[in-house]
């Protein structure tokens, strides 16, 4: 029952009665966390050097990226391990995304597979992982790199949609509180938060110009910083235009300041991935976390990645099919005799889209994989790892996409007056 039931023993004993859907999402997220933790452990230099002892892990490595080479397998293991762990996690979530297509309620037999059988799910993940480490090198790394790029871009776009929705929801909630309560206090809070966001953005832009540009060069850095700064100024001005305010009374500088701050962060992340000069590239025998090499020229180290899930807007909830806060009270008997248990809250309909949930975890896996490898890939000689311009353009384009999406949310009521955007 503990291994196959809908609620694992530890959660039942230690936590209050909870919804099946909540526990399921929590446990699948734990799977993602465990996969990430294993990937991090594998790229620790000391552990990486021991991976060649795994049976069969170095076999078939005479051909790397489809090119015949004599590269020592032990110098390529960190990159190889992270990519294969990422492939295993992505395959696992892809499998469940396909299996859970069109599940409408817990009455569907497949819902039991989603909410239970955790021990066997873990065995499946372990089996896929072991099999992934026996994939012949060939063109796998090169092809999987592009899967990672596309998946990372889609993942960032989803985060941008949620961020924009969060910004609008935040402003609407505070303005609503100002109308019902102490208006001066809420307006003061709005002004204070907006000021802090813009101050942080200005400070960040100054630091970017100082550390990521030089008078005699670094034209890419100057262009990216300047373009995004101008775009942020444009959306900030548009957000307070009289016509925009008339069409959207809740529009204001709070949303624009948050989008501006995030745009500057993404710009920094992109600049940190600008390829190094040839003499400062990362050798295959060095550390994979970036602590043993220096990014020369204009740019610094790659920042850590973050994932954002902050939205409670009804339309986004319809897309994500997430539970409304406070909804779905537990049925009678969910806690009989003081025994905590998970109860089925999806008999009439699922609380979230199973397939979309697994697709989000799949994209998160690809983004984490690319971040842990610093978006590096071997050069033609297979002796040096380089950070291609792909990572830079993915992040810069995502920042532009975010600004365009926010700008569209401002002008859409004017362009499409017949639609209800409330």
Coordinates of C-alpha atoms in Angstrom, one line a residue:
X1 CA 0.0 0.0 0.0
X2 CA 2.9 2.4 0.8
X3 CA 4.6 1.6 -2.4
X4 CA 1.6 1.6 -4.7
X5 CA -1.1 3.7 -3.0
X6 CA -2.1 7.2 -3.8
X7 CA -0.4 8.7 -0.8
X8 CA 3.1 7.6 0.4
X9 CA 3.4 6.6 4.1
X10 CA 5.8 9.4 5.1
X11 CA 3.5 12.1 3.8
X12 CA 0.5 10.5 5.4
X13 CA 2.1 10.3 8.8
X14 CA 3.9 13.6 9.0
X15 CA 1.5 16.0 7.1
X16 CA -2.1 17.0 7.5
X17 CA -4.7 15.6 5.2
X18 CA -3.9 16.9 1.7
X19 CA -5.2 16.7 -1.8
X20 CA -4.0 13.9 -4.1
X21 CA -3.2 16.5 -6.8
X22 CA -1.0 18.5 -4.4
X23 CA 1.0 15.5 -3.2
X24 CA 1.5 14.2 -6.7
X25 CA 2.9 17.5 -8.0
X26 CA 5.2 17.7 -4.9
X27 CA 6.6 14.2 -5.5
X28 CA 7.2 14.7 -9.2
X29 CA 9.0 17.9 -8.3
X30 CA 11.1 15.9 -5.9
X31 CA 12.0 13.6 -8.8
X32 CA 13.2 16.7 -10.7
X33 CA 15.2 17.8 -7.7
X34 CA 16.9 14.4 -7.3
X35 CA 17.9 14.3 -10.9
X36 CA 19.4 17.8 -10.6
X37 CA 21.2 16.8 -7.5
X38 CA 22.7 13.8 -9.2
X39 CA 23.8 15.9 -12.2
X40 CA 25.5 18.4 -9.8
X41 CA 27.3 15.6 -8.0
X42 CA 28.5 14.1 -11.3
X43 CA 30.2 17.4 -12.4
X44 CA 32.1 17.8 -9.2
X45 CA 35.8 17.4 -10.3
X46 CA 36.6 14.6 -7.9
X47 CA 33.5 12.6 -8.8
X48 CA 33.9 13.3 -12.5
X49 CA 37.3 11.7 -12.5
X50 CA 35.8 8.5 -11.1
X51 CA 33.0 8.1 -13.6
X52 CA 35.3 6.2 -16.0
X53 CA 35.1 3.3 -13.6
X54 CA 31.4 2.8 -14.4
X55 CA 31.1 -0.4 -16.5
X56 CA 30.7 0.5 -20.2
X57 CA 30.5 4.2 -19.7
X58 CA 33.7 4.9 -21.7
X59 CA 33.0 2.2 -24.2
X60 CA 32.2 3.5 -27.7
X61 CA 33.8 6.8 -27.1
X62 CA 36.3 6.5 -29.9
X63 CA 33.7 8.5 -32.0
X64 CA 32.5 11.7 -30.3
X65 CA 30.1 14.0 -32.0
X66 CA 30.4 11.7 -35.1
X67 CA 34.1 12.4 -35.5
X68 CA 36.8 9.9 -35.1
X69 CA 39.1 11.0 -32.3
X70 CA 41.5 9.8 -29.7
X71 CA 40.2 12.1 -26.9
X72 CA 40.6 10.5 -23.5
X73 CA 37.1 9.6 -22.3
X74 CA 37.9 10.6 -18.7
X75 CA 38.3 14.2 -19.9
X76 CA 34.8 14.2 -21.4
X77 CA 32.8 12.6 -18.6
X78 CA 31.3 15.6 -16.9
X79 CA 29.6 16.9 -20.0
X80 CA 28.6 13.4 -21.0
X81 CA 27.1 12.6 -17.6
X82 CA 25.0 15.8 -17.3
X83 CA 23.6 15.3 -20.8
X84 CA 22.6 11.7 -20.2
X85 CA 21.0 12.5 -16.9
X86 CA 19.1 15.3 -18.6
X87 CA 18.0 12.9 -21.3
X88 CA 16.8 10.4 -18.8
X89 CA 14.8 13.0 -16.9
X90 CA 13.3 14.4 -20.0
X91 CA 12.4 11.0 -21.3
X92 CA 10.7 10.2 -18.0
X93 CA 8.6 13.3 -18.0
X94 CA 7.9 12.9 -21.8
X95 CA 6.6 9.4 -21.1
X96 CA 4.1 10.6 -18.5
X97 CA 3.1 13.6 -20.7
X98 CA 2.1 11.2 -23.4
X99 CA 0.4 8.7 -21.1
X100 CA -1.7 11.4 -19.4
X101 CA -3.1 13.0 -22.6
X102 CA -6.8 13.9 -22.2
X103 CA -7.2 12.7 -18.6
X104 CA -10.2 14.6 -17.4
X105 CA -10.8 13.2 -13.9
X106 CA -9.6 10.6 -11.4
X107 CA -12.2 8.2 -12.7
X108 CA -9.9 7.7 -15.7
X109 CA -7.7 4.5 -15.0
X110 CA -4.6 6.5 -16.0
X111 CA -5.1 8.9 -13.1
X112 CA -4.2 6.1 -10.7
X113 CA -0.9 5.8 -12.6
X114 CA -0.4 9.6 -12.2
X115 CA -1.2 9.7 -8.4
X116 CA 0.3 6.4 -7.3
X117 CA 2.8 3.6 -7.9
X118 CA 5.7 5.9 -6.7
X119 CA 8.1 3.0 -6.0
X120 CA 7.7 1.7 -9.5
X121 CA 8.0 5.2 -11.0
X122 CA 11.3 5.5 -9.2
X123 CA 12.4 2.2 -10.7
X124 CA 11.4 3.3 -14.2
X125 CA 13.4 6.5 -13.7
X126 CA 16.5 4.6 -12.5
X127 CA 16.1 2.2 -15.5
X128 CA 16.0 5.0 -18.0
X129 CA 19.0 6.7 -16.4
X130 CA 21.1 3.5 -16.5
X131 CA 20.1 3.0 -20.1
X132 CA 21.0 6.6 -21.0
X133 CA 24.6 6.1 -19.9
X134 CA 25.0 3.3 -22.5
X135 CA 23.9 5.6 -25.4
X136 CA 26.8 5.6 -27.9
X137 CA 28.3 9.1 -28.3
X138 CA 28.2 9.6 -32.0
X139 CA 26.1 12.6 -32.7
X140 CA 24.1 12.4 -29.5
X141 CA 25.8 15.3 -27.7
X142 CA 25.5 17.6 -30.7
X143 CA 21.8 16.7 -31.4
X144 CA 20.8 16.8 -27.7
X145 CA 22.5 20.2 -27.4
X146 CA 19.9 21.7 -29.8
X147 CA 17.1 20.0 -28.0
X148 CA 18.3 21.7 -24.8
X149 CA 18.5 25.1 -26.6
X150 CA 14.9 24.8 -27.9
X151 CA 13.6 23.5 -24.6
X152 CA 15.3 26.2 -22.6
X153 CA 13.9 28.9 -24.8
X154 CA 10.3 27.6 -24.4
X155 CA 10.9 27.3 -20.6
X156 CA 12.0 30.9 -20.4
X157 CA 8.9 32.0 -22.4
X158 CA 6.6 30.2 -20.0
X159 CA 8.3 32.0 -17.1
X160 CA 7.9 35.3 -18.8
X161 CA 4.2 34.8 -19.3
X162 CA 3.8 33.9 -15.6
X163 CA 5.9 36.9 -14.6
X164 CA 3.9 39.4 -16.6
X165 CA 0.7 37.9 -15.2
X166 CA 2.1 38.2 -11.7
X167 CA 3.0 41.8 -12.2
X168 CA -0.5 42.7 -13.3
X169 CA -2.1 40.7 -10.5
X170 CA 0.1 42.3 -7.9
X171 CA -0.8 45.8 -9.0
X172 CA -4.5 45.0 -9.2
X173 CA -4.6 43.5 -5.8
X174 CA -2.8 46.5 -4.1
X175 CA -5.0 49.0 -5.9
X176 CA -8.1 47.1 -4.9
X177 CA -6.9 47.1 -1.3
X178 CA -6.3 50.8 -1.6
X179 CA -9.9 51.4 -2.7
X180 CA -11.3 49.4 0.3
X181 CA -8.9 50.3 3.0
X182 CA -6.2 52.8 3.9
X183 CA -5.5 54.3 0.5
X184 CA -2.5 56.3 1.6
X185 CA -0.7 53.3 3.0
X186 CA -1.2 51.1 -0.1
X187 CA -0.3 53.9 -2.5
X188 CA 2.9 54.5 -0.4
X189 CA 3.7 50.8 -0.6
X190 CA 3.2 50.9 -4.4
X191 CA 5.5 53.9 -4.8
X192 CA 8.1 52.4 -2.5
X193 CA 8.3 49.1 -4.3
X194 CA 8.3 50.8 -7.7
X195 CA 11.2 53.0 -6.6
X196 CA 13.2 50.1 -5.2
X197 CA 12.8 48.1 -8.5
X198 CA 13.8 51.1 -10.7
X199 CA 16.7 51.9 -8.4
X200 CA 18.0 48.4 -8.5
X201 CA 17.6 48.4 -12.3
X202 CA 19.5 51.6 -12.7
X203 CA 22.3 50.3 -10.4
X204 CA 22.4 47.1 -12.4
X205 CA 22.7 48.9 -15.7
X206 CA 25.5 51.0 -14.4
X207 CA 27.4 47.9 -13.2
X208 CA 26.8 46.2 -16.6
X209 CA 28.3 49.1 -18.4
X210 CA 31.3 49.1 -16.0
X211 CA 32.0 45.4 -16.0
X212 CA 30.7 44.2 -19.3
X213 CA 32.0 46.9 -21.7
X214 CA 35.3 48.5 -22.5
X215 CA 36.0 51.8 -24.4
X216 CA 38.0 50.0 -27.1
X217 CA 35.7 47.0 -27.7
X218 CA 32.9 44.9 -26.3
X219 CA 30.5 46.2 -28.9
X220 CA 28.1 43.3 -28.4
X221 CA 27.7 44.1 -24.7
X222 CA 27.2 47.8 -25.4
X223 CA 24.6 47.1 -28.0
X224 CA 22.6 44.6 -25.9
X225 CA 22.6 46.8 -22.8
X226 CA 21.7 49.9 -24.7
X227 CA 18.9 48.2 -26.7
X228 CA 17.3 46.7 -23.6
X229 CA 17.6 49.9 -21.7
X230 CA 15.8 51.8 -24.4
X231 CA 13.1 49.2 -24.7
X232 CA 12.6 49.3 -20.9
X233 CA 12.2 53.1 -21.1
X234 CA 9.6 52.7 -23.9
X235 CA 7.4 50.2 -22.0
X236 CA 7.7 52.3 -18.8
X237 CA 6.4 55.5 -20.7
X238 CA 3.7 53.5 -22.5
X239 CA 2.4 52.1 -19.3
X240 CA 1.4 55.6 -18.0
X241 CA 0.1 57.1 -21.2
X242 CA -3.4 58.6 -20.7
X243 CA -5.0 56.4 -23.4
X244 CA -3.4 53.3 -21.8
X245 CA -4.6 54.4 -18.3
X246 CA -8.1 55.0 -19.7
X247 CA -8.3 51.5 -21.2
X248 CA -6.5 49.8 -18.3
X249 CA -6.9 51.7 -15.0
X250 CA -4.7 49.2 -13.2
X251 CA -1.8 49.7 -15.5
X252 CA 1.1 51.5 -14.0
X253 CA 4.8 51.7 -13.2
X254 CA 4.8 48.8 -10.7
X255 CA 4.4 46.3 -13.5
X256 CA 6.9 48.2 -15.7
X257 CA 9.5 48.4 -13.0
X258 CA 9.3 44.6 -12.3
X259 CA 9.6 43.8 -16.0
X260 CA 12.5 46.2 -16.3
X261 CA 14.3 44.6 -13.4
X262 CA 13.8 41.1 -14.9
X263 CA 14.9 42.3 -18.3
X264 CA 18.2 43.6 -16.9
X265 CA 18.7 40.3 -15.1
X266 CA 18.2 38.4 -18.3
X267 CA 20.6 40.8 -20.1
X268 CA 23.2 40.1 -17.4
X269 CA 22.7 36.4 -17.8
X270 CA 23.1 36.6 -21.6
X271 CA 26.3 38.7 -21.4
X272 CA 27.8 36.1 -19.0
X273 CA 27.4 33.6 -21.8
X274 CA 29.2 35.6 -24.5
X275 CA 31.9 33.2 -25.9
X276 CA 35.4 33.7 -24.4
X277 CA 38.5 34.4 -26.4
X278 CA 40.2 31.3 -27.9
X279 CA 43.0 31.5 -25.3
X280 CA 40.6 31.5 -22.4
X281 CA 38.3 28.6 -23.5
X282 CA 37.7 25.8 -21.1
X283 CA 39.8 22.7 -21.7
X284 CA 38.1 19.3 -21.6
X285 CA 40.2 18.2 -18.6
X286 CA 39.1 21.1 -16.4
X287 CA 36.2 21.5 -14.0
X288 CA 32.7 21.7 -15.4
X289 CA 31.2 24.0 -12.9
X290 CA 33.3 26.9 -14.2
X291 CA 35.3 27.4 -11.0
X292 CA 38.5 26.3 -12.6
X293 CA 38.5 28.7 -15.6
X294 CA 38.4 32.3 -16.4
X295 CA 36.1 34.0 -18.9
X296 CA 38.4 36.4 -20.5
X297 CA 37.7 39.7 -22.3
X298 CA 34.6 41.7 -21.4
X299 CA 32.5 39.2 -19.6
X300 CA 32.0 37.5 -16.3
X301 CA 30.8 34.1 -15.1
X302 CA 27.5 32.5 -15.8
X303 CA 24.8 33.2 -13.2
X304 CA 22.7 30.6 -11.5
X305 CA 19.4 29.7 -13.0
X306 CA 16.0 30.4 -11.4
X307 CA 12.5 29.1 -12.1
X308 CA 9.5 31.3 -11.4
X309 CA 6.0 30.1 -10.7
X310 CA 4.0 33.1 -9.3
X311 CA 0.6 33.5 -10.8
X312 CA -3.0 33.4 -9.5
X313 CA -4.8 35.0 -12.4
X314 CA -7.9 33.0 -13.5
X315 CA -6.9 32.9 -17.1
X316 CA -3.5 31.6 -16.4
X317 CA -5.0 29.0 -14.0
X318 CA -7.2 27.9 -16.9
X319 CA -4.1 27.4 -19.0
X320 CA -2.2 25.6 -16.2
X321 CA -5.5 24.1 -14.6
X322 CA -4.1 24.8 -11.2
X323 CA -6.2 24.8 -8.0
X324 CA -7.7 28.0 -6.8
X325 CA -6.6 29.0 -3.3
X326 CA -9.1 27.8 -0.7
X327 CA -11.0 25.6 -3.2
X328 CA -11.6 21.9 -2.8
X329 CA -12.2 21.5 0.9
X330 CA -11.5 18.0 2.1
X331 CA -14.4 15.6 2.2
X332 CA -15.8 14.2 5.4
X333 CA -13.7 11.3 6.6
X334 CA -10.5 12.6 5.1
X335 CA -9.0 12.5 8.6
X336 CA -10.8 9.6 10.3
X337 CA -9.7 8.9 13.8
X338 CA -6.8 11.3 13.6
X339 CA -5.2 9.4 10.8
X340 CA -3.8 11.8 8.1
X341 CA -4.4 10.7 4.6
X342 CA -4.5 12.0 1.0
X343 CA -8.0 12.4 -0.4
X344 CA -9.2 12.4 -4.0
X345 CA -10.2 15.9 -5.0
X346 CA -10.4 15.2 -8.8
X347 CA -13.4 12.9 -9.2
X348 CA -15.4 15.7 -10.9
X349 CA -12.4 17.0 -12.9
X350 CA -8.6 17.3 -12.7
X351 CA -7.1 20.2 -10.7
X352 CA -4.3 20.7 -13.3
X353 CA -3.5 19.6 -16.7
X354 CA -1.4 16.4 -16.3
X355 CA 0.2 16.6 -19.7
X356 CA 1.1 20.3 -19.5
X357 CA 2.5 19.8 -16.0
X358 CA 4.9 17.1 -17.2
X359 CA 5.8 19.2 -20.3
X360 CA 6.8 22.0 -17.9
X361 CA 9.0 19.6 -15.9
X362 CA 10.5 18.4 -19.2
X363 CA 11.4 21.9 -20.2
X364 CA 12.7 22.7 -16.8
X365 CA 15.0 19.6 -17.0
X366 CA 16.4 20.8 -20.3
X367 CA 17.0 24.3 -18.9
X368 CA 18.8 22.9 -15.8
X369 CA 20.9 20.7 -18.1
X370 CA 22.0 23.6 -20.2
X371 CA 22.7 25.8 -17.1
X372 CA 24.8 23.1 -15.4
X373 CA 27.0 22.7 -18.5
X374 CA 27.2 26.5 -18.9
X375 CA 25.8 26.0 -22.4
X376 CA 29.2 24.6 -23.4
X377 CA 29.9 22.3 -26.3
X378 CA 33.2 20.9 -27.7
X379 CA 34.8 22.6 -30.6
X380 CA 35.8 20.9 -33.8
X381 CA 39.1 19.6 -32.4
X382 CA 37.2 18.1 -29.3
X383 CA 40.0 19.5 -27.1
X384 CA 38.3 22.7 -25.9
X385 CA 34.8 23.5 -24.7
X386 CA 33.3 26.7 -25.9
X387 CA 30.2 28.7 -25.1
X388 CA 28.5 29.3 -28.4
X389 CA 26.5 32.4 -29.3
X390 CA 23.4 30.3 -29.2
X391 CA 23.0 30.8 -25.4
X392 CA 23.4 34.5 -25.8
X393 CA 20.8 34.9 -28.4
X394 CA 18.3 32.6 -26.6
X395 CA 18.5 34.8 -23.5
X396 CA 18.5 38.1 -25.4
X397 CA 15.6 37.1 -27.6
X398 CA 13.7 35.9 -24.5
X399 CA 14.2 39.3 -22.9
X400 CA 12.8 41.0 -26.1
X401 CA 9.9 38.5 -26.1
X402 CA 9.1 39.4 -22.5
X403 CA 9.1 43.1 -23.3
X404 CA 6.9 42.6 -26.4
X405 CA 4.5 40.4 -24.4
X406 CA 4.1 43.1 -21.7
X407 CA 3.7 45.8 -24.3
X408 CA 1.0 43.8 -26.0
X409 CA -0.9 43.5 -22.7
X410 CA -0.8 47.3 -22.5
X411 CA -2.0 48.1 -26.1
X412 CA -4.3 45.1 -26.7
X413 CA -7.4 46.8 -25.2
X414 CA -6.8 49.7 -27.7
X415 CA -6.1 47.5 -30.7
X416 CA -9.0 45.1 -29.9
X417 CA -11.7 47.3 -28.3
X418 CA -14.4 44.7 -28.7
X419 CA -12.7 42.2 -26.5
X420 CA -13.0 42.0 -22.7
X421 CA -9.6 42.2 -21.1
X422 CA -10.8 42.6 -17.6

